[in-house]
Short mmCIF file of C-alpha atoms in Angstrom, two decimals:
data_model
loop_
_atom_site.label_atom_id
_atom_site.label_comp_id
_atom_site.label_asym_id
_atom_site.label_seq_id
_atom_site.Cartn_x
_atom_site.Cartn_y
_atom_site.Cartn_z
CA MET A 1 -26.70 -26.78 29.55
CA THR A 2 -25.95 -23.09 29.06
CA ASN A 3 -27.85 -20.63 26.88
CA GLY A 4 -25.69 -17.50 26.82
CA SER A 5 -25.34 -16.52 30.49
CA GLN A 6 -28.38 -18.61 31.54
CA THR A 7 -27.82 -22.17 32.71
CA PHE A 8 -30.66 -24.67 32.59
CA GLY A 9 -31.17 -28.38 33.11
CA ILE A 10 -33.65 -31.02 31.98
CA SER A 11 -33.62 -34.72 32.79
CA ILE A 12 -34.20 -37.38 30.15
CA PRO A 13 -35.10 -41.07 30.68
CA GLU A 14 -32.24 -43.52 31.12
CA ASN A 15 -32.86 -45.13 27.72
CA TRP A 16 -32.61 -41.79 25.89
CA THR A 17 -29.43 -40.38 24.35
CA GLU A 18 -28.17 -36.81 24.20
CA TYR A 19 -27.56 -35.92 20.54
CA ASP A 20 -24.93 -33.68 19.13
CA LEU A 21 -26.72 -31.27 16.82
CA GLY A 22 -24.30 -32.08 14.01
CA GLY A 23 -25.95 -35.48 13.62
CA ASP A 24 -23.01 -37.76 14.45
CA THR A 25 -24.89 -39.47 17.30
CA LEU A 26 -27.81 -40.22 14.98
CA SER A 27 -25.47 -41.86 12.48
CA GLU A 28 -23.95 -44.06 15.17
CA ARG A 29 -27.38 -45.10 16.47
CA ARG A 30 -28.64 -45.86 12.93
CA ALA A 31 -25.62 -48.09 12.21
CA GLU A 32 -26.12 -49.90 15.52
CA MET A 33 -29.80 -50.60 14.79
CA LEU A 34 -29.12 -51.79 11.25
CA ARG A 35 -26.58 -54.30 12.58
CA GLN A 36 -29.33 -55.72 14.79
CA THR A 37 -32.03 -55.75 12.07
CA PRO A 38 -31.79 -58.60 9.53
CA ASP A 39 -35.06 -58.24 7.55
CA LYS A 40 -35.38 -55.70 4.71
CA PRO A 41 -38.78 -54.14 5.59
CA THR A 42 -37.58 -53.27 9.09
CA ARG A 43 -34.26 -51.97 7.77
CA ASP A 44 -36.16 -49.75 5.32
CA ALA A 45 -38.28 -48.42 8.19
CA VAL A 46 -35.19 -47.70 10.26
CA ASN A 47 -33.50 -45.87 7.37
CA GLN A 48 -36.60 -43.76 6.70
CA ALA A 49 -37.01 -42.89 10.37
CA PHE A 50 -33.41 -41.74 10.64
CA ARG A 51 -33.64 -39.73 7.40
CA ASN A 52 -36.59 -37.85 8.86
CA ALA A 53 -34.81 -37.38 12.19
CA ARG A 54 -31.73 -35.98 10.46
CA ARG A 55 -33.85 -33.47 8.50
CA ILE A 56 -35.51 -32.35 11.73
CA MET A 57 -32.13 -32.03 13.44
CA GLU A 58 -30.59 -30.02 10.60
CA GLY A 59 -33.55 -27.64 10.58
CA ALA A 60 -33.46 -27.35 14.37
CA ARG A 61 -29.82 -26.31 14.37
CA ARG A 62 -30.58 -23.54 11.87
CA ARG A 63 -33.50 -22.30 13.97
CA GLY A 64 -31.64 -21.89 17.24
CA ALA A 65 -31.63 -25.32 18.91
CA VAL A 66 -29.27 -25.45 21.88
CA TYR A 67 -29.98 -29.01 23.08
CA ALA A 68 -31.29 -32.28 21.62
CA ALA A 69 -31.96 -35.78 22.92
CA GLY A 70 -34.06 -38.77 21.97
CA THR A 71 -34.59 -42.48 21.72
CA THR A 72 -34.84 -45.00 18.90
CA THR A 73 -35.90 -48.40 20.19
CA MET A 74 -37.11 -51.51 18.40
CA TYR A 75 -39.97 -53.34 20.12
CA GLU A 76 -41.90 -56.44 19.06
CA ASP A 77 -44.65 -54.29 17.56
CA GLY A 78 -42.36 -51.88 15.75
CA LEU A 79 -39.93 -48.96 15.98
CA LEU A 80 -40.41 -46.26 18.61
CA MET A 81 -38.72 -42.96 17.87
CA ALA A 82 -39.10 -39.86 20.07
CA GLY A 83 -37.07 -36.73 20.56
CA LEU A 84 -36.68 -33.51 22.49
CA MET A 85 -35.09 -30.23 21.48
CA VAL A 86 -34.66 -26.95 23.33
CA PHE A 87 -34.71 -23.78 21.21
CA SER A 88 -33.55 -20.31 22.28
CA LEU A 89 -35.53 -17.48 20.69
CA THR A 90 -35.63 -13.70 20.92
CA PRO A 91 -38.87 -12.46 19.28
CA PRO A 92 -38.23 -9.49 16.94
CA PRO A 93 -39.78 -6.18 18.02
CA GLY A 94 -43.42 -5.95 17.04
CA GLU A 95 -44.03 -9.70 16.86
CA ASP A 96 -46.42 -11.57 19.14
CA PHE A 97 -44.44 -12.23 22.31
CA SER A 98 -47.18 -14.16 24.11
CA ALA A 99 -46.63 -17.84 24.86
CA GLN A 100 -49.69 -18.68 22.77
CA GLY A 101 -48.45 -16.66 19.80
CA LEU A 102 -44.98 -18.17 19.91
CA ALA A 103 -46.22 -21.73 20.34
CA LYS A 104 -48.65 -21.41 17.44
CA GLN A 105 -45.85 -20.27 15.14
CA PHE A 106 -43.51 -23.04 16.18
CA SER A 107 -43.13 -26.52 14.70
CA ALA A 108 -40.90 -29.53 15.22
CA SER A 109 -39.54 -29.34 11.67
CA GLY A 110 -39.94 -25.68 10.73
CA ALA A 111 -41.92 -26.67 7.60
CA ARG A 112 -45.43 -27.26 8.93
CA LYS A 113 -48.29 -27.94 6.50
CA GLY A 114 -51.42 -26.22 7.79
CA GLU A 115 -53.96 -28.70 6.46
CA GLY A 116 -52.45 -31.58 8.41
CA THR A 117 -51.91 -29.74 11.67
CA ALA A 118 -54.24 -29.94 14.70
CA ARG A 119 -52.93 -28.45 17.94
CA THR A 120 -54.38 -27.18 21.23
CA PHE A 121 -53.03 -24.41 23.48
CA THR A 122 -53.06 -24.77 27.28
CA THR A 123 -51.39 -23.11 30.26
CA GLU A 124 -49.41 -25.45 32.50
CA THR A 125 -47.20 -25.10 35.56
CA LEU A 126 -43.67 -26.49 35.64
CA PRO A 127 -42.72 -27.37 39.24
CA GLN A 128 -39.41 -25.47 39.18
CA VAL A 129 -40.41 -22.64 36.83
CA GLY A 130 -44.07 -21.71 37.25
CA PRO A 131 -46.76 -20.98 34.62
CA VAL A 132 -45.83 -21.69 30.99
CA GLY A 133 -47.66 -21.91 27.68
CA ARG A 134 -48.03 -25.25 25.92
CA ILE A 135 -49.21 -26.50 22.53
CA VAL A 136 -49.98 -30.20 22.03
CA GLY A 137 -51.28 -32.04 19.00
CA VAL A 138 -50.20 -33.37 15.61
CA GLU A 139 -48.11 -31.58 13.00
CA GLU A 140 -47.77 -32.51 9.34
CA SER A 141 -44.53 -31.46 7.70
CA GLU A 142 -43.11 -31.82 4.22
CA ILE A 143 -39.71 -33.44 3.81
CA GLY A 144 -39.28 -32.74 0.11
CA GLY A 145 -40.54 -34.12 -3.18
CA GLY A 146 -44.14 -33.77 -2.06
CA VAL A 147 -43.63 -36.38 0.68
CA SER A 148 -45.03 -35.48 4.09
CA TYR A 149 -45.13 -37.08 7.52
CA LYS A 150 -46.99 -36.49 10.78
CA VAL A 151 -45.59 -36.22 14.28
CA VAL A 152 -47.09 -35.95 17.75
CA VAL A 153 -45.76 -32.73 19.32
CA MET A 154 -45.61 -30.88 22.61
CA HIS A 155 -44.16 -27.36 22.58
CA THR A 156 -43.63 -25.68 25.98
CA VAL A 157 -42.74 -21.97 26.02
CA VAL A 158 -40.56 -20.95 28.99
CA PRO A 159 -39.72 -17.24 29.55
CA VAL A 160 -36.09 -16.65 30.50
CA PRO A 161 -35.96 -14.58 33.74
CA GLY A 162 -34.75 -11.02 33.28
CA SER A 163 -34.70 -11.28 29.48
CA ARG A 164 -36.83 -10.97 26.35
CA ASN A 165 -35.62 -14.43 25.40
CA VAL A 166 -37.71 -17.55 25.65
CA LEU A 167 -36.83 -21.22 25.54
CA ILE A 168 -39.14 -23.56 23.65
CA ILE A 169 -38.98 -27.20 24.74
CA THR A 170 -40.17 -29.29 21.81
CA CYS A 171 -40.97 -32.99 22.24
CA PHE A 172 -42.01 -35.02 19.19
CA SER A 173 -42.56 -38.53 17.83
CA PRO A 174 -43.89 -40.09 14.60
CA ASN A 175 -45.60 -42.86 16.65
CA LEU A 176 -49.14 -41.48 16.48
CA PRO A 177 -50.91 -44.69 17.71
CA VAL A 178 -49.36 -44.23 21.17
CA ALA A 179 -49.92 -40.47 21.37
CA ASP A 180 -51.53 -40.52 24.83
CA GLN A 181 -48.61 -42.40 26.36
CA LEU A 182 -46.18 -40.06 24.61
CA TYR A 183 -47.94 -36.97 25.99
CA ASP A 184 -47.60 -38.39 29.51
CA LEU A 185 -43.90 -39.07 28.92
CA PHE A 186 -43.28 -35.64 27.36
CA ASP A 187 -45.06 -33.96 30.28
CA ALA A 188 -42.91 -35.87 32.78
CA ILE A 189 -39.67 -34.93 31.01
CA THR A 190 -40.61 -31.27 30.55
CA GLY A 191 -41.64 -31.11 34.21
CA THR A 192 -37.99 -31.61 35.24
CA PHE A 193 -36.87 -28.40 33.51
CA ALA A 194 -35.17 -25.87 35.78
CA PHE A 195 -32.98 -22.80 35.47
CA GLY A 196 -29.61 -22.87 37.20
CA GLU A 197 -28.30 -25.63 39.41
CA PRO A 198 -28.76 -28.22 40.83
CA ALA A 199 -30.01 -30.45 38.04
CA PRO A 200 -33.72 -31.37 38.23
CA VAL A 201 -35.15 -34.67 39.41
CA PRO A 202 -34.89 -37.43 36.74
CA ALA A 203 -37.96 -38.07 34.60
CA ALA A 204 -39.74 -41.40 34.55
CA THR A 205 -38.45 -43.74 31.86
CA GLY A 206 -40.56 -44.70 28.89
#
């Protein structure tokens, strides 16, 4: 992928799909899943999940997303939905430019509700980048009409070399019961991020 003059790469699991930020890929995946889902409660769950995903995608495009990917998979115990987006940001003069400050301001949806948000800041090291800031936890966001939903999130703030710009790699999922497994998966995917070429080593599937 290219962000201005800066090329970067990130590897996603084999069962994930790269999304076009206009939402066409989501529509195709939703139609495919509905064809495979005969019972009404599951179809309702699929429709709701894709409505939420589309809202997140629309907001992401407005806030500077340059890449998006994800998975929507039906298992015996329910629907697993997870996604990744890469945002390109240039902090305005005078604003907190630290990784911690940027990560704390950021959310998967752009409409975070403070009372339902619990996140922790850490410093991590990406193998092909070096030290980065990271926020992990749960965000609660409102989707309209007083209806809210919670997602597991991991935001990783990556400074762009030779620039004031930063890239924020945001991984998210509404599947809170499997948060620990999702954090491991998100960490593996984010760990493949690299600037320039060649492309990074593929992440473990999940």
